[in-house]
Amino acid sequence: MTDQLIDFFLLMKSELLLLAVIFIMLFMNITAKENADGTPVDNNHSILVTANILLLLNFLAGFFMNTSGNLFGDSFTSTELTAFQKNILNLGTLLVSLQSYTWLKTHKHVMEFYMLLLATLLGMFLMISSQHMLLFYLGLELSTIPLAALVNFDLEKKKSAEAAMKMIMMSAFSSALLLFGISLFYGTMGTLHFQEIPAALNGSDLQLYCLILLIAAFGFKISAVPFHFWTADVYEGAPVPVTSYLSVISKGSILFVMTTVLYNVFAGMGVEWYLIICVLAVATMITGNIFAVRQQNLKRLLAFSSIAQVGFILVGMSGQNTEGAVSVTYFIIIYIFSNLAALGVISVVSALTGKEKISDYKGFYKTNPMLSWILAIALFSLAGIPPTSGFFGKFFLLLAGAGNGNYTLVIIAALNMIVSLYYYLKIVKAVFMDANEEPIPTINLAFFPKAGLLICLIGIIVTGLASGSYNYIQELFASL
Amino acid sequence: MGSSILELVHINNYVMLAAILFAIGVMGVMFRRNTIIIFMCIELMLNAVNLLLVAFSTMHSDPGGQVMVFFIMAVAAAEVAVGLAILVMIYRNVKSVDIDILNKLKW
């Protein structure tokens, strides 16, 4: 009996720890001292410090006591791999939380921000561990509904509310598509368990239709073209930390799940989904890059660039071998560091000056050399230029894609990498070379955002050069 | 008992009805301009799914589908609650629920 209880706690460790963090913060909110006008006493500082320390502990605890096993009638699974993926998301959330310090310091509803943020993270954890359609659906909804509320977090801005509206409608619509696919699948197979699905696949037309609906729903969430229309609007309207969270953590978690579902559950329909993924990859890369070229708003540009990055990830996913799954996971880690470093700089600048256009960043190097270098290295990593880890990430993705023999796809991806250089370097040129009479004033970073940016910078450089990181992920997949 | 209901109305009829309901919902989301009606159409799509799940659950005599229906209903309610809350925010700003008002963000 006690053994079972201990097993239960260990298997659900990530979820339970996160719940503990949520409850501790809830009680802090109840006991917090307030001024007469309802604002916190010391500008939220103590709340933010506690939140970041708790998230750091949560991340560190993710390294220990990871066991494998199933729970709840085999509908929930926990392995070394899922524990690792969850911990990647933990790290990303910690970085987002560190970077949002500047923005949240003067915000009235800090506690609600953390409640919603951690609730979505809990949803992603459930989704990653799910072995049953019901748990998968619940995790997916738990990870998107609070996000819409987060997008609306600049309460006085109309833009923010509009973005939230687009987001909630898109997510409701796409989950309806997903459910329609699931229900027809259920009709053909009579089971909702992931483990029983492979045996029940027969490749009939109806099952193919369901698979398309399923991939379409995934496509909405990872903003693959042609399901990307909400992305740029939502990224621009949302507060910058929420944009980082959306573009990195939320997308990353769905990509983890998508890889697991396609590789393990629908392996029997590999020929069919290989074609779909290839078409999506080409469309996503090309459209994302073409639209990114003409953007003037930095957040919008990064939104389209993140669409293009998803295209590259899909190239890796089309590899249909272990290398494919490994390279996707590896690239998501790199992508978290690179994109969070770029968006972290933008987040600080946006919170302090409200400037988000590329032309506003002219002469940024004169006033903020340190932030300029971080931005430049992050952009180089996103573009995939050698010593940074982005190069290695892209390299392994293309290698995995080539493993399936589809060299046309790999060539298209390589050409797209060249196009993407243009718009990334456009920002670097504005920052380092262009002169400006009124550059952004020198910014004094607080400790937390500085720490967040430094972790990202170290991550960008170390993840690529330390080859052990790729081998470690490979071992995790091999141990399944 | 489960089979007797399906003998009266064959499973094909359930699938047809659900598909028609789902299509009406999709059409509504695409062509209606009132945000509240769009939310109603999304509900319609979800209810088509519920109907399908219940019918299939009876066909396979497996309770899994019916359990899922309960969860879908609860989650749909939560989704619409958040959606309507955001709608109230928009209405405060622009005094309208027409979706064409939402054009401040464009490519």
XYZ file of C-alpha atoms in Angstrom:
587
model
C 0.000 0.000 0.000
C 2.671 2.504 0.982
C 4.753 1.328 -1.949
C 1.883 2.093 -4.292
C 1.441 5.498 -2.716
C 5.131 6.308 -3.074
C 5.028 5.136 -6.692
C 2.045 7.361 -7.319
C 3.800 10.403 -5.889
C 7.013 9.724 -7.788
C 5.294 9.149 -11.122
C 3.250 12.321 -10.835
C 6.161 14.231 -9.334
C 6.323 17.067 -11.898
C 2.584 17.696 -11.770
C 2.348 17.548 -7.986
C 5.335 19.862 -7.510
C 3.810 22.359 -9.886
C 0.501 22.141 -8.021
C 2.391 22.770 -4.778
C 3.945 25.902 -6.288
C 0.512 27.084 -7.417
C -0.975 26.579 -3.940
C 1.921 28.230 -2.132
C 1.506 31.279 -4.331
C -2.252 31.266 -3.793
C -1.774 31.374 -0.022
C 0.826 34.127 -0.415
C -1.755 36.125 -2.278
C -4.304 35.710 0.513
C -1.875 36.830 3.204
C -0.203 39.615 1.195
C -0.190 43.064 2.785
C -1.734 45.823 0.735
C -1.770 49.598 0.748
C -5.047 51.444 1.230
C -5.646 51.625 -2.519
C -5.228 47.895 -3.048
C -1.708 47.958 -4.513
C 0.945 45.713 -2.929
C 3.297 47.296 -0.394
C 6.651 47.001 -2.144
C 5.791 47.051 -5.850
C 5.343 43.272 -6.132
C 9.043 42.741 -5.496
C 8.657 40.100 -2.767
C 6.019 38.190 -4.728
C 8.200 38.093 -7.827
C 11.267 36.977 -5.874
C 9.312 34.144 -4.259
C 7.776 33.095 -7.555
C 11.143 32.925 -9.287
C 12.782 31.026 -6.439
C 9.920 28.516 -6.384
C 10.183 28.017 -10.133
C 13.942 27.558 -9.853
C 13.476 24.903 -7.147
C 10.811 23.260 -9.288
C 13.252 23.114 -12.200
C 16.084 21.710 -10.074
C 13.784 19.103 -8.525
C 12.968 17.900 -12.029
C 16.428 16.295 -12.260
C 15.931 13.892 -9.354
C 13.931 10.752 -8.662
C 12.530 10.216 -12.140
C 10.909 6.804 -12.449
C 9.055 5.060 -15.245
C 5.598 3.593 -15.021
C 1.913 3.972 -15.779
C -0.973 5.254 -13.714
C -4.781 5.482 -13.885
C -5.414 2.344 -15.892
C -2.492 3.004 -18.253
C -3.839 6.391 -19.318
C -0.949 8.307 -17.761
C 2.659 7.411 -18.376
C 5.891 8.720 -16.963
C 9.322 7.895 -18.346
C 12.784 9.420 -18.224
C 11.971 11.054 -21.551
C 8.710 12.714 -20.448
C 10.419 13.864 -17.251
C 13.167 15.443 -19.358
C 10.687 17.110 -21.709
C 8.725 18.471 -18.775
C 11.895 19.836 -17.274
C 12.733 21.634 -20.518
C 9.362 23.345 -20.235
C 10.080 24.099 -16.554
C 13.306 25.818 -17.560
C 11.537 27.796 -20.275
C 8.856 28.962 -17.861
C 11.516 30.007 -15.351
C 13.248 32.060 -18.051
C 9.979 33.703 -19.111
C 9.222 34.485 -15.481
C 12.674 36.028 -14.973
C 12.274 38.175 -18.056
C 8.800 39.381 -17.201
C 10.126 40.959 -13.979
C 10.410 44.433 -15.541
C 6.883 44.300 -16.886
C 5.241 42.741 -13.824
C 6.869 44.984 -11.221
C 4.230 47.643 -11.691
C 1.364 45.379 -12.763
C -1.674 45.107 -10.497
C -2.473 41.437 -11.054
C 0.835 39.615 -10.664
C -0.634 36.678 -8.819
C -3.241 36.027 -11.487
C -0.478 36.067 -14.081
C 1.367 33.286 -12.294
C -1.806 31.290 -11.612
C -2.728 31.295 -15.289
C 0.838 30.690 -16.456
C 1.386 27.697 -14.188
C -2.073 26.291 -14.969
C -1.143 26.167 -18.658
C 2.147 24.504 -17.757
C 0.243 21.859 -15.779
C -1.930 21.243 -18.819
C 1.158 20.709 -20.963
C 2.569 18.222 -18.455
C -0.658 16.213 -18.514
C -0.654 16.325 -22.298
C 2.936 15.074 -22.564
C 2.204 12.194 -20.198
C -1.157 11.265 -21.651
C -1.770 7.782 -23.038
C -5.505 8.261 -23.490
C -7.428 10.629 -25.769
C -9.446 12.011 -22.861
C -6.414 13.002 -20.823
C -4.778 14.358 -23.955
C -7.794 16.537 -24.732
C -8.051 17.817 -21.157
C -4.357 18.693 -21.092
C -4.623 20.470 -24.421
C -7.560 22.580 -23.263
C -5.965 23.333 -19.905
C -2.913 24.572 -21.767
C -4.816 26.865 -24.169
C -7.824 28.364 -22.344
C -5.789 30.165 -19.624
C -3.379 31.326 -22.345
C -6.170 33.325 -23.974
C -6.725 35.093 -20.658
C -2.963 35.732 -20.449
C -2.927 37.277 -23.919
C -5.555 39.716 -22.667
C -3.321 40.721 -19.760
C -2.659 44.290 -20.903
C -6.165 45.046 -19.719
C -6.342 48.657 -20.872
C -5.108 47.990 -24.424
C -7.660 47.257 -27.118
C -5.037 45.424 -29.151
C -4.544 42.920 -26.361
C -8.260 42.125 -26.081
C -8.513 41.708 -29.835
C -5.591 39.293 -29.868
C -7.166 37.291 -27.031
C -10.448 37.063 -28.934
C -8.705 35.736 -32.025
C -6.760 33.270 -29.935
C -9.741 31.808 -28.054
C -11.827 31.471 -31.211
C -9.045 29.754 -33.086
C -8.295 27.386 -30.251
C -11.980 26.534 -29.744
C -12.397 25.908 -33.463
C -9.300 23.763 -33.713
C -10.207 21.686 -30.675
C -13.622 21.074 -32.246
C -11.811 19.745 -35.330
C -9.616 17.601 -33.110
C -12.629 16.180 -31.286
C -14.433 15.392 -34.519
C -11.370 13.463 -35.628
C -11.111 11.660 -32.298
C -14.791 10.707 -32.279
C -14.640 9.218 -35.786
C -11.473 7.352 -34.807
C -13.335 6.038 -31.813
C -16.059 4.841 -34.141
C -13.636 2.860 -36.287
C -11.643 1.396 -33.403
C -13.784 1.309 -30.279
C -10.932 2.434 -28.050
C -9.426 5.705 -26.886
C -6.237 4.229 -25.429
C -3.050 5.171 -27.268
C -1.618 1.722 -26.604
C -4.508 -0.064 -28.303
C -4.654 2.215 -31.336
C -1.683 0.827 -33.357
C -3.282 -2.648 -33.472
C -6.615 -1.188 -34.595
C -5.247 0.893 -37.486
C -6.320 -0.446 -40.872
C -5.550 2.506 -43.160
C -9.152 2.927 -44.322
C -10.299 6.186 -45.907
C -12.206 7.165 -42.795
C -9.114 6.739 -40.639
C -7.096 8.805 -43.112
C -9.719 11.560 -42.854
C -9.456 11.434 -39.062
C -5.680 11.638 -39.269
C -5.947 14.763 -41.434
C -8.310 16.372 -38.912
C -5.890 15.482 -36.109
C -2.895 16.968 -37.914
C -4.950 20.063 -38.796
C -5.696 20.576 -35.098
C -2.007 20.190 -34.270
C -1.228 22.555 -37.136
C -3.423 25.258 -35.596
C -1.609 24.986 -32.292
C 1.916 25.006 -33.728
C 0.825 27.583 -36.342
C 1.854 25.615 -39.389
C 0.766 27.151 -42.715
C -2.176 27.142 -43.772
C -3.379 27.299 -40.161
C -1.187 30.231 -39.127
C -3.456 33.254 -39.545
C -3.962 33.887 -35.855
C -0.264 33.777 -34.984
C 1.074 37.170 -36.001
C -1.942 39.047 -34.642
C -1.849 37.279 -31.308
C 1.928 37.662 -30.939
C 1.740 41.369 -31.681
C -1.223 42.084 -29.432
C -0.079 40.066 -26.433
C 2.321 41.448 -23.814
C 5.896 40.460 -24.784
C 6.489 37.866 -21.997
C 3.258 36.139 -23.013
C 4.425 36.224 -26.626
C 7.649 34.493 -25.595
C 5.677 31.913 -23.671
C 3.319 31.295 -26.600
C 6.027 31.069 -29.220
C 8.361 28.815 -27.266
C 6.821 26.837 -24.425
C 3.327 26.350 -25.772
C 4.576 25.472 -29.243
C 7.352 23.256 -27.886
C 4.982 21.199 -25.747
C 2.627 20.592 -28.676
C 5.584 19.569 -30.855
C 6.706 17.063 -28.209
C 3.229 15.559 -28.136
C 2.875 15.628 -31.904
C 6.143 13.733 -32.298
C 5.083 11.125 -29.747
C 1.625 10.689 -31.241
C 2.788 10.456 -34.856
C 5.834 8.289 -34.153
C 4.332 5.866 -31.656
C 0.576 5.839 -32.054
C 0.194 6.394 -35.797
C 3.387 4.698 -36.931
C 1.202 2.304 -38.914
C -0.018 5.154 -41.127
C 3.493 6.503 -41.674
C 3.200 6.714 -45.463
C 0.102 8.893 -45.202
C 1.266 11.334 -42.567
C 4.724 11.594 -44.116
C 3.161 13.232 -47.197
C 1.052 15.607 -45.112
C 4.009 16.660 -42.977
C 6.185 17.272 -46.058
C 3.562 19.541 -47.652
C 3.048 21.397 -44.379
C 6.813 21.811 -43.921
C 7.375 23.334 -47.350
C 4.361 25.660 -47.112
C 5.271 26.718 -43.580
C 8.915 27.509 -44.297
C 8.235 29.478 -47.477
C 5.239 31.456 -46.205
C 6.823 32.212 -42.850
C 9.981 33.536 -44.481
C 8.265 35.576 -47.177
C 6.014 37.322 -44.689
C 8.821 37.853 -42.204
C 10.819 39.780 -44.829
C 8.285 42.599 -45.046
C 7.579 43.168 -41.338
C 8.537 46.409 -39.603
C 7.331 45.488 -36.107
C 9.906 43.366 -34.323
C 7.342 41.187 -32.529
C 5.527 40.500 -35.782
C 8.812 39.671 -37.474
C 9.669 37.173 -34.776
C 6.144 35.749 -35.027
C 6.647 34.967 -38.709
C 10.179 33.773 -38.077
C 8.787 31.384 -35.466
C 6.369 30.084 -38.108
C 9.354 29.457 -40.385
C 11.201 27.676 -37.560
C 8.227 25.329 -37.159
C 8.651 24.518 -40.832
C 12.244 23.408 -40.174
C 11.099 21.333 -37.211
C 8.558 19.617 -39.476
C 11.393 18.766 -41.882
C 13.114 16.964 -39.023
C 9.861 15.283 -38.046
C 9.411 13.942 -41.572
C 12.544 11.824 -41.024
C 10.428 9.046 -39.464
C 13.317 7.567 -37.510
C 14.698 7.952 -34.011
C 16.995 10.688 -35.307
C 13.891 12.657 -36.265
C 12.409 12.557 -32.786
C 15.800 13.280 -31.178
C 16.574 16.233 -33.423
C 13.132 17.768 -32.821
C 13.618 17.616 -29.048
C 17.175 18.920 -29.359
C 16.123 21.798 -31.577
C 13.315 22.810 -29.221
C 15.838 23.235 -26.390
C 17.991 25.448 -28.618
C 14.945 27.296 -29.860
C 13.873 28.012 -26.276
C 17.235 29.601 -25.496
C 17.561 31.568 -28.746
C 14.032 32.868 -29.019
C 13.803 33.717 -25.329
C 17.067 35.666 -25.545
C 15.796 37.698 -28.512
C 12.346 38.241 -27.048
C 13.866 38.908 -23.614
C 15.730 41.950 -24.936
C 12.619 43.120 -26.772
C 10.544 42.531 -23.644
C 12.768 44.757 -21.496
C 12.886 47.520 -24.111
C 9.143 47.312 -24.700
C 8.298 47.422 -20.987
C 10.513 50.463 -20.339
C 10.098 52.507 -23.539
C 7.150 50.985 -25.425
C 9.209 50.846 -28.652
C 8.809 47.741 -30.826
C 9.685 48.804 -34.388
C 12.923 47.839 -36.125
C 13.612 51.500 -36.921
C 13.420 52.299 -33.190
C 16.380 49.983 -32.641
C 18.741 52.031 -34.831
C 21.799 53.022 -32.861
C 20.890 50.585 -30.060
C 24.536 49.483 -29.881
C 25.742 52.970 -28.930
C 23.567 53.088 -25.827
C 23.211 49.410 -24.857
C 26.214 47.389 -26.101
C 25.567 44.432 -23.793
C 21.904 43.993 -24.813
C 22.863 44.478 -28.457
C 25.325 41.603 -28.331
C 22.787 39.312 -26.689
C 20.205 40.222 -29.334
C 22.711 39.679 -32.134
C 23.896 36.282 -30.853
C 20.294 35.170 -30.381
C 19.431 36.216 -33.928
C 22.534 34.470 -35.306
C 21.447 31.327 -33.492
C 17.919 31.606 -34.912
C 19.378 32.050 -38.394
C 21.681 29.052 -37.862
C 25.161 30.562 -38.150
C 27.952 28.213 -37.023
C 29.447 28.696 -33.633
C 25.997 29.193 -32.102
C 23.861 26.190 -31.238
C 21.172 27.124 -33.774
C 23.482 25.812 -36.482
C 23.783 22.399 -34.854
C 20.041 22.250 -34.247
C 19.215 22.983 -37.881
C 21.980 20.647 -39.036
C 20.533 17.678 -37.151
C 16.998 18.528 -38.298
C 18.059 18.515 -41.951
C 20.125 15.381 -41.403
C 17.084 13.602 -39.962
C 14.962 14.844 -42.867
C 17.537 13.568 -45.359
C 17.504 10.172 -43.623
C 14.195 9.448 -45.317
C 15.693 10.088 -48.759
C 13.631 13.172 -49.617
C 16.460 15.453 -50.733
C 14.157 17.979 -52.444
C 12.695 18.817 -49.054
C 16.151 19.271 -47.556
C 17.255 21.535 -50.413
C 14.139 23.694 -50.020
C 14.879 23.942 -46.305
C 18.495 24.954 -46.959
C 17.394 27.655 -49.411
C 14.928 28.949 -46.843
C 17.714 29.235 -44.294
C 19.463 31.640 -46.667
C 16.330 33.753 -47.067
C 15.898 33.900 -43.308
C 19.420 35.334 -42.964
C 18.211 38.476 -44.747
C 15.641 39.539 -42.187
C 17.645 38.476 -39.156
C 20.639 40.441 -40.379
C 18.380 43.416 -41.119
C 17.800 43.736 -37.376
C 21.498 43.287 -36.628
C 22.327 46.012 -39.164
C 19.832 48.416 -37.585
C 21.241 47.715 -34.134
C 24.966 47.968 -34.924
C 25.426 50.097 -38.039
C 22.593 52.585 -38.508
C 22.844 55.971 -36.863
C 19.940 57.449 -34.972
C 19.441 60.880 -33.416
C 17.179 59.566 -30.695
C 18.345 56.062 -29.829
C 16.746 54.035 -27.052
C 18.223 55.364 -23.788
C 20.635 53.238 -21.773
C 18.745 50.584 -19.849
C 19.716 49.487 -16.365
C 18.668 45.880 -16.073
C 17.342 44.528 -12.801
C 18.935 41.346 -11.461
C 16.258 38.907 -12.636
C 16.047 39.840 -16.311
C 19.836 39.993 -16.435
C 20.088 36.488 -14.964
C 17.466 35.242 -17.436
C 19.326 36.678 -20.412
C 22.665 35.297 -19.215
C 21.210 31.788 -18.820
C 19.867 32.041 -22.371
C 23.256 33.225 -23.663
C 25.104 30.375 -21.952
C 22.494 27.966 -23.260
C 22.899 29.195 -26.843
C 26.635 28.646 -26.772
C 26.935 25.516 -24.622
C 24.063 23.408 -26.003
C 25.669 23.374 -29.427
C 29.308 22.940 -28.502
C 28.755 20.272 -25.839
C 27.978 17.274 -27.991
C 26.906 15.370 -24.878
C 23.533 17.106 -24.923
C 22.523 15.503 -28.216
C 23.796 12.094 -27.129
C 21.907 12.375 -23.858
C 18.596 12.908 -25.677
C 19.483 10.036 -27.989
C 19.951 7.751 -24.987
C 16.605 8.841 -23.559
C 14.829 7.870 -26.769
C 16.796 4.617 -27.013
C 15.791 3.646 -23.457
C 12.062 3.663 -24.342
C -30.257 -2.909 -24.396
C -27.648 -0.910 -26.244
C -28.131 -2.877 -29.428
C -31.927 -2.467 -29.427
C -31.622 1.325 -29.776
C -29.210 0.896 -32.649
C -31.592 -1.558 -34.297
C -34.303 1.099 -34.324
C -32.047 3.836 -35.732
C -29.008 2.582 -37.603
C -25.567 4.013 -36.731
C -25.304 5.559 -40.227
C -28.113 7.957 -39.384
C -26.263 9.173 -36.294
C -23.101 9.734 -38.290
C -25.015 11.627 -40.993
C -26.791 13.837 -38.464
C -23.546 14.572 -36.630
C -21.741 15.378 -39.872
C -24.521 17.766 -40.934
C -24.544 19.486 -37.528
C -20.756 19.798 -37.637
C -20.857 21.259 -41.147
C -23.497 23.817 -40.105
C -21.225 24.799 -37.228
C -18.185 25.219 -39.495
C -20.201 27.292 -41.965
C -21.419 29.490 -39.123
C -17.898 30.119 -37.841
C -16.739 31.053 -41.322
C -19.587 33.259 -42.525
C -21.315 34.849 -39.521
C -19.930 38.161 -38.285
C -21.453 38.317 -34.802
C -19.036 37.000 -32.203
C -21.734 35.529 -29.970
C -23.214 33.587 -32.877
C -19.728 32.310 -33.747
C -19.453 30.937 -30.226
C -22.869 29.301 -30.615
C -21.645 27.652 -33.808
C -18.575 26.295 -32.035
C -20.923 24.834 -29.416
C -22.889 23.253 -32.248
C -19.713 21.610 -33.559
C -18.883 20.273 -30.107
C -22.394 18.922 -29.664
C -22.173 17.125 -32.998
C -19.038 15.462 -31.632
C -20.870 14.556 -28.417
C -23.677 12.925 -30.335
C -21.191 10.935 -32.379
C -19.297 9.787 -29.301
C -22.453 8.619 -27.546
C -23.654 6.742 -30.640
C -20.310 5.009 -31.122
C -20.075 4.244 -27.436
C -23.391 2.397 -27.681
C -22.249 0.641 -30.835
C -19.047 -0.657 -29.237
C -20.721 -1.141 -25.797
C -17.755 0.719 -24.325
C -18.413 3.437 -21.742
C -15.241 5.407 -22.635
C -16.997 7.567 -25.202
C -19.778 8.588 -22.847
C -17.297 9.587 -20.151
C -15.548 11.766 -22.687
C -18.834 13.544 -23.475
C -19.151 14.756 -19.888
C -15.661 16.203 -19.975
C -16.236 17.861 -23.339
C -19.366 19.572 -22.032
C -17.539 20.882 -18.976
C -14.517 22.093 -20.936
C -16.703 23.729 -23.578
C -18.464 25.681 -20.846
C -15.114 26.889 -19.515
C -13.952 27.854 -22.985
C -17.063 29.891 -23.691
C -16.853 31.533 -20.267
C -13.362 32.826 -21.046
C -14.447 33.810 -24.549
C -17.424 35.810 -23.273
C -15.257 37.506 -20.642
C -12.899 38.658 -23.389
C -15.922 39.748 -25.419
C -17.033 41.953 -22.516
C -13.570 43.565 -22.529
C -13.910 44.287 -26.241
C -17.454 45.579 -25.869
C -16.276 48.036 -23.223
C -13.720 49.371 -25.685
C -15.688 49.577 -28.906
C -19.395 49.121 -28.000
C -19.895 46.343 -30.551
C -19.568 42.578 -30.866
C -19.154 42.580 -34.640
C -16.042 40.656 -35.616
C -15.107 43.150 -38.361
C -14.297 45.661 -35.615
C -11.311 43.482 -34.791
C -9.116 44.880 -37.525
C -6.515 46.862 -35.595
C -4.031 44.057 -36.101
C -3.335 43.352 -39.743
C -0.567 42.023 -41.852
